[in-house]
Backbone as a chain_set.jsonl record, in Angstrom:
{"seq": "GRDVWRVRWCEDGMKYSASVSSSRRKSRRAHFQAPSHMRRIIMSAPLSQELRSKYNVRSLPIRKDDEVLVQRGQYKGREGKVVTCYRKKYVIYLDRVQREKVNGQTVPIGIHPSNVTITKIKLDKDRKAILERKNRSAALEKGKGKFTDAEVQGGAAMADVD", "coords": {"N": [[34.455, -11.016, -9.111], [36.372, -7.924, -10.002], [37.014, -4.937, -7.412], [37.88, -2.779, -8.49], [37.256, 0.13, -8.967], [37.245, 0.861, -6.354], [38.063, 2.783, -4.33], [39.849, 3.672, -0.875], [41.452, 6.12, 1.481], [43.634, 7.085, 3.703], [43.879, 9.214, 6.396], [46.786, 9.959, 6.429], [47.681, 9.976, 3.808], [47.685, 7.669, 2.33], [46.65, 4.66, 0.722], [44.16, 2.321, 1.827], [44.075, -0.478, 0.722], [45.878, -1.911, -0.959], [45.821, -3.677, -2.59], [44.512, -2.558, -4.062], [44.239, -0.54, -7.11], [44.201, 3.249, -8.161], [44.391, 4.557, -10.032], [43.549, 6.393, -12.285], [43.416, 4.759, -15.429], [43.178, 2.225, -14.882], [40.773, 2.642, -13.328], [38.635, 3.991, -14.953], [38.834, 1.896, -16.761], [38.083, -0.224, -15.657], [34.997, 0.364, -15.441], [33.767, 0.895, -17.943], [34.275, -1.681, -19.3], [32.974, -3.035, -17.821], [30.845, -6.013, -16.469], [27.012, -6.696, -17.143], [26.07, -7.877, -13.772], [27.781, -6.564, -12.078], [27.402, -3.898, -13.599], [24.873, -3.911, -12.89], [24.711, -3.207, -10.487], [27.037, -0.367, -9.993], [24.264, 0.935, -11.666], [22.738, 2.131, -10.276], [20.008, 3.941, -7.473], [19.616, 6.586, -5.849], [17.241, 6.212, -2.341], [13.965, 8.249, -2.055], [13.016, 10.743, 0.17], [10.811, 10.138, 2.729], [10.316, 7.011, 1.609], [13.34, 6.541, 2.003], [13.315, 6.505, 5.272], [11.584, 5.077, 5.16], [12.036, 1.757, 5.011], [14.848, 2.301, 5.631], [17.352, 2.237, 3.896], [19.472, 3.406, 1.927], [20.562, 3.382, -1.223], [19.138, 2.242, -3.2], [19.789, -0.863, -6.706], [19.313, 0.488, -9.484], [15.211, -0.805, -11.909], [13.89, -1.86, -14.266], [10.265, -0.435, -14.733], [10.564, 0.737, -12.174], [9.073, 3.917, -9.991], [9.483, 7.293, -11.003], [12.046, 10.644, -9.848], [13.05, 13.291, -11.859], [16.512, 14.292, -10.921], [18.247, 15.91, -11.658], [19.534, 17.936, -14.085], [18.335, 18.562, -17.303], [15.894, 17.694, -17.635], [14.416, 18.321, -14.799], [13.069, 17.978, -11.692], [10.799, 15.836, -13.044], [8.789, 13.714, -13.292], [8.288, 9.577, -13.878], [7.974, 6.222, -14.585], [10.578, 3.239, -14.896], [10.599, 2.957, -18.144], [12.643, 0.818, -19.293], [16.024, 0.266, -18.422], [18.873, 0.615, -20.066], [21.962, -0.945, -19.694], [24.15, -1.882, -21.01], [24.429, 1.14, -21.848], [24.706, 2.463, -19.732], [22.607, 3.95, -18.637], [18.487, 4.692, -17.765], [15.426, 4.629, -19.396], [12.92, 6.518, -19.778], [9.017, 7.291, -18.944], [7.979, 9.473, -19.827], [10.121, 11.301, -20.596], [10.685, 12.414, -23.484], [11.122, 13.046, -26.59], [11.344, 15.063, -29.719], [11.68, 14.109, -33.096], [13.008, 16.081, -35.726], [11.054, 14.388, -37.982], [8.997, 14.192, -36.854], [8.826, 11.83, -34.689], [8.925, 10.042, -32.141], [11.457, 10.059, -29.797], [12.65, 8.368, -26.808], [14.541, 9.871, -24.07], [17.554, 9.265, -22.283], [18.643, 9.467, -19.017], [20.869, 8.79, -16.535], [21.119, 6.802, -13.655], [21.717, 7.746, -11.318], [21.371, 10.373, -11.598], [18.456, 11.066, -10.618], [15.935, 9.592, -8.057], [14.736, 7.592, -6.44], [11.131, 7.155, -6.287], [8.987, 5.588, -6.055], [8.881, 1.718, -5.221], [9.356, -0.819, -7.18], [8.294, -3.827, -5.936], [8.739, -7.59, -4.836], [9.46, -10.512, -4.691], [12.641, -10.271, -4.843], [13.341, -8.321, -4.343], [12.414, -7.443, -2.176], [13.426, -9.493, -0.686], [16.258, -7.585, -0.896], [16.053, -5.402, 0.62], [15.691, -6.348, 3.126], [17.857, -7.072, 4.308], [19.68, -5.328, 3.44], [18.773, -2.963, 6.043], [19.298, -0.915, 7.614], [19.327, -0.633, 9.951], [18.01, -3.036, 11.627], [20.536, -4.393, 10.783], [21.105, -3.341, 13.187], [20.294, -4.017, 15.3], [20.239, -7.134, 16.113], [23.807, -6.981, 16.464], [25.465, -5.774, 14.929], [27.814, -4.159, 12.176], [29.375, -1.579, 13.039], [32.337, -0.641, 15.778], [32.498, 0.409, 18.613], [33.88, 2.858, 19.725], [35.316, 2.344, 22.799], [34.378, -0.044, 22.472], [36.971, -1.211, 21.24], [39.148, -0.346, 22.924], [38.736, -1.479, 24.542], [39.153, -4.258, 23.841], [37.265, -6.124, 23.128], [35.839, -6.982, 20.643], [37.495, -8.213, 19.917], [38.3, -10.567, 20.875], [36.687, -13.145, 20.703], [38.204, -13.952, 18.276], [40.371, -16.261, 16.527]], "CA": [[34.992, -9.655, -9.493], [37.695, -7.141, -9.255], [36.27, -4.077, -7.171], [39.008, -2.054, -9.065], [36.926, 1.578, -8.536], [36.961, 1.475, -5.322], [39.474, 3.044, -3.497], [40.092, 4.154, -0.179], [42.526, 6.825, 1.256], [43.801, 7.062, 4.955], [44.626, 10.645, 6.401], [47.709, 10.368, 6.169], [47.619, 10.0, 2.084], [48.418, 6.381, 2.855], [45.795, 3.544, 0.571], [43.629, 2.008, 2.749], [44.204, -1.591, 0.403], [47.298, -2.098, -1.456], [45.813, -4.532, -3.71], [43.531, -1.809, -4.779], [44.743, 0.686, -7.964], [43.573, 4.083, -7.634], [45.008, 4.721, -11.306], [42.394, 6.665, -12.897], [42.929, 4.544, -16.352], [42.424, 1.766, -14.111], [39.024, 3.323, -13.218], [38.354, 3.924, -16.332], [38.767, 1.064, -17.555], [37.437, -1.079, -15.287], [33.584, 1.182, -15.191], [33.976, 0.875, -18.962], [34.513, -2.968, -19.307], [32.21, -3.577, -16.38], [29.653, -7.221, -17.053], [25.556, -6.542, -16.927], [25.928, -7.829, -13.108], [28.342, -4.974, -11.909], [26.818, -2.167, -14.035], [23.564, -3.371, -12.272], [25.848, -2.182, -9.165], [26.726, 1.04, -11.134], [23.108, 2.145, -12.464], [21.854, 2.635, -8.04], [19.37, 5.304, -7.175], [18.906, 7.068, -4.103], [15.35, 6.364, -2.203], [14.152, 9.535, -1.959], [13.089, 10.996, 1.573], [9.853, 9.282, 2.933], [11.08, 4.961, 1.644], [14.591, 5.825, 3.075], [12.942, 6.391, 6.835], [10.886, 3.282, 5.963], [13.174, 1.04, 4.718], [16.131, 2.056, 6.25], [18.013, 1.521, 2.736], [20.494, 4.624, 0.851], [19.754, 3.428, -2.224], [18.686, 0.455, -4.56], [20.265, -1.166, -7.859], [17.475, 0.493, -10.177], [15.078, -1.898, -12.643], [12.111, -1.245, -14.196], [8.898, -0.571, -13.197], [10.813, 1.708, -10.935], [9.09, 5.176, -9.935], [11.94, 8.369, -10.312], [12.085, 11.443, -9.86], [14.635, 12.895, -12.315], [16.799, 15.714, -9.483], [19.485, 17.817, -12.429], [19.632, 17.849, -15.925], [17.154, 19.707, -18.897], [14.475, 17.444, -17.13], [14.655, 18.126, -13.434], [11.161, 17.727, -11.625], [9.744, 15.415, -14.29], [8.626, 12.111, -12.599], [8.241, 8.81, -14.746], [8.295, 5.263, -15.182], [11.37, 3.11, -15.68], [10.344, 1.942, -19.662], [13.736, 0.783, -20.371], [17.502, -0.09, -18.065], [20.06, 0.406, -20.625], [23.31, -1.178, -18.736], [25.178, -0.93, -22.476], [24.724, 2.65, -21.979], [23.811, 3.339, -18.025], [21.248, 5.226, -18.588], [17.211, 4.622, -17.525], [14.405, 4.686, -20.419], [11.764, 6.747, -18.496], [8.111, 6.699, -19.939], [7.358, 10.635, -20.099], [10.864, 11.465, -20.968], [10.753, 11.638, -24.714], [11.843, 14.302, -27.756], [10.291, 15.192, -30.798], [12.953, 14.679, -33.893], [12.32, 16.331, -36.682], [9.891, 13.849, -38.697], [7.86, 14.321, -35.788], [8.988, 11.191, -34.153], [9.496, 10.479, -30.135], [12.061, 8.735, -28.905], [13.505, 8.271, -25.302], [16.236, 10.152, -23.459], [18.678, 8.824, -22.009], [19.496, 10.253, -18.234], [22.149, 8.853, -16.099], [21.038, 6.444, -12.457], [22.736, 9.214, -10.31], [20.61, 11.796, -11.518], [17.342, 10.65, -9.92], [15.215, 9.732, -6.79], [13.507, 6.655, -6.725], [9.808, 7.595, -5.074], [8.181, 3.823, -5.879], [9.723, 0.713, -5.455], [8.654, -2.018, -7.976], [9.064, -5.035, -5.007], [9.086, -8.311, -5.565], [9.827, -11.204, -3.125], [13.674, -11.031, -4.521], [13.851, -6.664, -3.962], [12.247, -7.137, -0.939], [15.59, -10.035, 0.622], [17.429, -6.996, -0.397], [16.107, -4.708, 1.931], [15.76, -6.932, 4.081], [19.578, -7.59, 3.961], [20.206, -3.718, 3.73], [18.291, -2.847, 6.343], [19.983, -0.853, 8.944], [17.889, -0.408, 11.677], [18.062, -4.794, 12.162], [22.014, -4.887, 11.587], [22.435, -2.636, 14.495], [19.472, -4.798, 16.067], [21.886, -8.033, 15.31], [24.584, -6.52, 16.709], [25.905, -5.684, 13.314], [27.653, -2.589, 12.166], [30.622, -0.711, 13.464], [32.604, -1.138, 16.966], [31.944, 2.286, 19.125], [35.705, 3.514, 20.226], [35.136, 1.322, 23.748], [34.63, -2.18, 22.739], [37.962, -1.911, 20.81], [39.806, 0.097, 23.694], [38.426, -3.241, 25.968], [39.492, -5.693, 22.901], [36.266, -7.221, 22.766], [35.713, -6.445, 18.925], [38.554, -8.912, 19.016], [37.849, -11.479, 21.532], [36.585, -14.037, 19.761], [38.868, -14.488, 16.732], [41.566, -17.207, 16.966]], "C": [[35.435, -8.736, -8.944], [37.347, -5.712, -8.926], [37.734, -3.179, -7.195], [39.236, -0.29, -8.525], [36.659, 2.026, -7.048], [37.967, 1.942, -4.567], [39.455, 4.397, -2.104], [41.239, 5.182, 0.741], [42.494, 7.327, 3.162], [44.091, 8.511, 5.539], [45.754, 11.348, 6.2], [48.97, 10.344, 5.002], [47.933, 8.489, 1.793], [46.925, 5.454, 1.956], [45.429, 2.831, 2.17], [44.526, 0.061, 2.241], [45.4, -0.752, -0.528], [46.87, -2.573, -2.11], [44.862, -3.849, -4.645], [43.739, -0.235, -5.458], [43.999, 2.112, -8.09], [44.05, 5.028, -8.884], [43.523, 4.996, -11.949], [41.9, 5.78, -14.416], [42.058, 3.359, -16.244], [41.447, 1.673, -13.801], [38.551, 2.667, -14.223], [38.173, 2.327, -16.836], [37.54, -0.218, -17.122], [35.379, -0.506, -15.225], [33.4, 0.758, -16.613], [33.437, -0.56, -19.564], [33.732, -3.467, -18.389], [31.061, -4.907, -16.846], [28.737, -6.06, -17.083], [25.589, -6.698, -15.547], [26.775, -6.291, -11.805], [27.512, -4.012, -12.264], [25.419, -2.28, -13.665], [23.989, -2.521, -10.573], [25.345, -0.865, -9.349], [25.447, 1.741, -10.759], [22.534, 1.554, -10.443], [21.435, 3.836, -8.644], [19.469, 5.78, -6.714], [18.353, 6.577, -4.037], [15.753, 8.001, -1.868], [13.551, 9.543, -0.55], [12.048, 9.561, 3.094], [10.753, 7.32, 2.852], [12.616, 5.159, 2.381], [14.104, 6.419, 4.501], [12.377, 5.063, 7.225], [12.023, 2.208, 6.208], [14.515, 1.403, 5.39], [17.672, 1.964, 5.58], [18.537, 2.894, 2.519], [19.606, 4.26, -0.218], [19.721, 2.285, -2.334], [19.488, 0.598, -6.293], [18.796, -0.466, -9.067], [16.457, -0.118, -11.215], [13.305, -1.389, -13.242], [10.845, -1.403, -13.771], [9.085, -0.192, -12.21], [9.701, 2.919, -11.34], [10.079, 6.083, -9.242], [11.415, 9.161, -10.821], [13.278, 12.285, -10.779], [15.443, 14.523, -11.679], [17.873, 16.473, -10.433], [19.15, 17.226, -13.572], [19.019, 19.3, -16.583], [16.293, 18.894, -17.911], [14.407, 17.206, -15.436], [13.078, 18.281, -13.403], [10.054, 16.868, -12.389], [9.938, 14.491, -13.507], [8.438, 10.843, -13.168], [8.404, 7.783, -14.269], [9.191, 5.045, -15.598], [10.72, 2.586, -16.864], [11.265, 0.6, -19.427], [14.732, 0.868, -19.117], [18.575, -0.581, -19.228], [21.566, -0.354, -20.174], [23.844, -1.104, -19.58], [25.698, -0.319, -22.041], [24.99, 3.696, -20.813], [23.515, 4.079, -18.244], [19.66, 4.091, -18.648], [17.016, 5.383, -18.389], [13.329, 5.585, -19.357], [10.29, 6.866, -19.629], [7.735, 8.644, -20.252], [8.437, 12.215, -20.629], [11.203, 11.396, -21.761], [11.111, 13.162, -25.321], [11.086, 13.58, -28.798], [10.943, 14.839, -31.583], [11.559, 14.364, -35.811], [11.068, 15.788, -37.509], [8.904, 13.676, -37.893], [8.003, 12.482, -34.786], [9.257, 11.579, -33.357], [10.137, 9.682, -30.121], [12.233, 9.473, -27.549], [14.988, 9.332, -25.206], [16.765, 9.642, -22.843], [19.107, 9.536, -20.402], [20.421, 8.358, -17.114], [21.1, 7.944, -14.422], [20.746, 7.163, -11.128], [21.784, 10.121, -10.139], [18.94, 11.749, -11.077], [17.162, 9.647, -9.024], [14.121, 7.94, -6.749], [12.043, 7.019, -5.69], [8.663, 6.384, -5.105], [8.861, 3.316, -5.991], [8.951, -0.3, -6.18], [8.867, -3.282, -6.449], [8.064, -6.428, -5.026], [9.594, -9.031, -4.387], [12.016, -11.46, -3.515], [14.346, -9.581, -4.157], [12.588, -6.903, -1.86], [12.949, -8.258, 0.208], [16.657, -8.82, 0.088], [17.48, -5.74, 0.055], [16.146, -5.141, 2.308], [17.259, -6.64, 4.12], [20.544, -5.805, 3.827], [20.194, -2.661, 4.812], [19.078, -2.422, 7.506], [20.152, -0.964, 9.939], [18.202, -2.014, 12.449], [19.341, -4.954, 12.276], [22.04, -4.564, 12.681], [22.106, -3.801, 15.631], [20.321, -6.07, 16.997], [22.736, -7.946, 16.876], [25.644, -6.587, 15.6], [26.23, -4.157, 13.074], [29.373, -2.249, 12.206], [30.759, -0.508, 14.788], [32.716, 0.364, 17.257], [33.943, 1.85, 19.816], [35.832, 2.519, 22.339], [35.111, 0.349, 24.051], [35.689, -2.605, 21.582], [39.003, -1.38, 21.528], [39.964, -1.085, 24.553], [39.293, -4.278, 25.074], [38.591, -6.732, 23.086], [35.876, -7.559, 21.874], [36.861, -8.41, 18.555], [38.892, -10.567, 19.969], [37.52, -13.037, 21.027], [37.038, -15.046, 18.687], [40.603, -15.441, 17.436], [43.058, -17.017, 16.934]], "O": [[35.222, -8.445, -7.767], [37.299, -4.991, -9.923], [38.475, -2.957, -6.237], [40.19, 0.352, -8.085], [36.12, 3.046, -6.618], [38.799, 1.116, -4.192], [39.173, 5.588, -2.237], [42.323, 4.663, 0.476], [41.511, 7.803, 3.73], [44.835, 9.053, 4.721], [45.96, 12.536, 5.948], [50.19, 10.507, 5.004], [48.572, 8.305, 0.757], [45.919, 5.589, 2.651], [46.083, 2.805, 3.212], [45.274, -0.545, 3.008], [45.675, 0.435, -0.703], [47.383, -2.098, -3.124], [44.462, -4.315, -5.712], [43.568, 0.843, -4.89], [42.791, 1.878, -8.117], [44.075, 6.244, -8.69], [42.615, 4.18, -12.1], [40.732, 5.798, -14.801], [40.986, 3.125, -16.801], [40.929, 0.561, -13.904], [38.202, 1.51, -14.458], [37.107, 1.894, -17.274], [36.661, -0.815, -17.742], [34.607, -1.398, -14.872], [32.52, -0.1, -16.539], [32.382, -0.632, -20.195], [33.951, -4.659, -18.176], [30.344, -4.549, -17.781], [29.091, -4.881, -17.069], [25.1, -5.636, -15.161], [26.277, -5.45, -11.057], [26.917, -3.31, -11.445], [24.645, -1.343, -13.859], [23.554, -1.572, -9.921], [24.263, -0.31, -9.16], [25.316, 2.679, -9.973], [22.046, 0.562, -9.901], [21.86, 4.521, -9.574], [19.919, 6.088, -7.817], [18.096, 5.932, -5.054], [16.763, 8.661, -1.624], [13.516, 8.453, 0.021], [12.432, 8.686, 3.87], [11.433, 6.707, 3.675], [13.097, 4.306, 3.127], [15.081, 7.068, 4.877], [12.368, 4.334, 8.217], [12.665, 1.92, 7.218], [15.237, 0.44, 5.647], [18.74, 1.756, 6.157], [17.819, 3.71, 3.099], [18.415, 4.549, -0.331], [20.224, 1.405, -1.636], [19.706, 1.635, -6.921], [17.679, -0.936, -9.283], [17.194, 0.145, -12.165], [12.248, -0.898, -12.847], [10.359, -2.11, -12.889], [8.342, -0.398, -11.25], [9.357, 3.085, -12.51], [10.805, 6.114, -8.248], [10.63, 9.092, -11.768], [14.442, 12.005, -10.493], [15.002, 15.638, -11.956], [18.346, 17.544, -10.053], [18.57, 16.174, -13.843], [19.19, 20.506, -16.408], [15.83, 19.703, -17.107], [14.355, 16.091, -14.916], [12.225, 18.519, -14.257], [8.84, 17.067, -12.399], [11.032, 14.287, -12.979], [8.077, 10.666, -12.005], [9.084, 7.904, -13.25], [9.565, 5.771, -16.519], [10.14, 1.534, -16.597], [10.751, -0.518, -19.375], [14.287, 1.785, -18.427], [19.025, -1.72, -19.355], [22.407, 0.231, -20.857], [24.493, -0.061, -19.498], [26.873, -0.413, -21.686], [25.278, 4.891, -20.756], [24.112, 5.146, -18.101], [19.601, 3.046, -19.296], [17.651, 6.412, -18.618], [13.068, 5.18, -18.225], [10.375, 6.615, -20.831], [7.012, 8.784, -21.237], [8.114, 13.375, -20.886], [12.115, 10.575, -21.848], [11.318, 14.176, -24.654], [10.547, 12.482, -28.936], [11.927, 15.256, -30.973], [10.688, 13.724, -36.4], [10.131, 16.552, -37.739], [7.931, 13.0, -38.225], [6.956, 12.137, -34.238], [9.688, 12.712, -33.139], [9.774, 8.531, -30.365], [12.054, 10.654, -27.248], [15.985, 9.477, -25.914], [15.806, 8.966, -22.469], [20.069, 10.291, -20.544], [20.281, 7.153, -17.325], [20.213, 8.721, -14.066], [19.866, 7.118, -10.268], [21.363, 10.611, -9.091], [18.307, 12.75, -11.413], [18.013, 8.758, -8.992], [12.983, 7.609, -7.082], [12.1, 7.097, -4.463], [7.697, 6.294, -4.348], [9.8, 3.714, -6.681], [7.851, -0.61, -5.723], [10.049, -3.349, -6.113], [6.847, -6.355, -5.198], [10.037, -8.511, -3.363], [12.709, -12.286, -2.921], [15.513, -9.482, -3.778], [12.401, -6.309, -0.798], [13.042, -8.107, 1.426], [17.817, -8.905, 0.493], [18.469, -5.007, 0.024], [17.317, -4.96, 2.641], [17.521, -5.486, 3.78], [21.689, -5.442, 4.097], [21.006, -1.737, 4.869], [19.516, -3.237, 8.318], [21.036, -1.352, 10.703], [18.557, -2.121, 13.623], [19.791, -5.452, 13.308], [22.787, -5.16, 13.457], [22.856, -4.344, 16.442], [20.831, -5.996, 18.115], [22.5, -8.51, 17.944], [26.532, -7.436, 15.519], [25.548, -3.195, 13.426], [30.28, -2.665, 11.485], [29.725, -0.206, 15.383], [32.944, 1.277, 16.463], [34.692, 0.925, 20.128], [36.985, 2.266, 22.689], [35.445, -0.264, 25.065], [35.654, -3.694, 21.008], [40.081, -1.735, 21.051], [40.968, -1.54, 25.102], [40.067, -5.057, 25.629], [38.877, -7.925, 23.192], [35.365, -8.675, 21.965], [36.919, -9.238, 17.645], [39.655, -11.454, 19.587], [38.356, -13.938, 21.101], [36.677, -16.163, 18.317], [41.436, -15.259, 18.323], [43.803, -17.911, 17.337]]}, "num_chains": 1, "name": "protein.A"}
């Protein structure tokens, strides 16, 4: 897939990658026509401070049975369990965020995942693997991550490249 919506700019106003468009039109098109597997990544939510310090991970794609706290909007402060992730509409439905219609029927209110924080993760083997892969401190211990200025100046960073 093409990550058309990720554009980084240098200090002098030029783009980092010439192959990535900065067009608003193309970014919106890519967002609203994104396939389901990309929508999962777009529908990521930040982790709470406790979970962030525990797993050294900033955010995760949200899933059913995660417990979240609403941070923005009319329902700010409400906690609930994710009942549905509606990828087509880019919203999640929570068990305690509902509205009553005129005829007395209750309907769920859609909330965008960027407006919530995950307070409890539904862990299975795949989710544990994702947390393990995204763990920043473990990556640093293996010697991965950003290069220091000293390494770049010394040329050690590119010494092993043919």
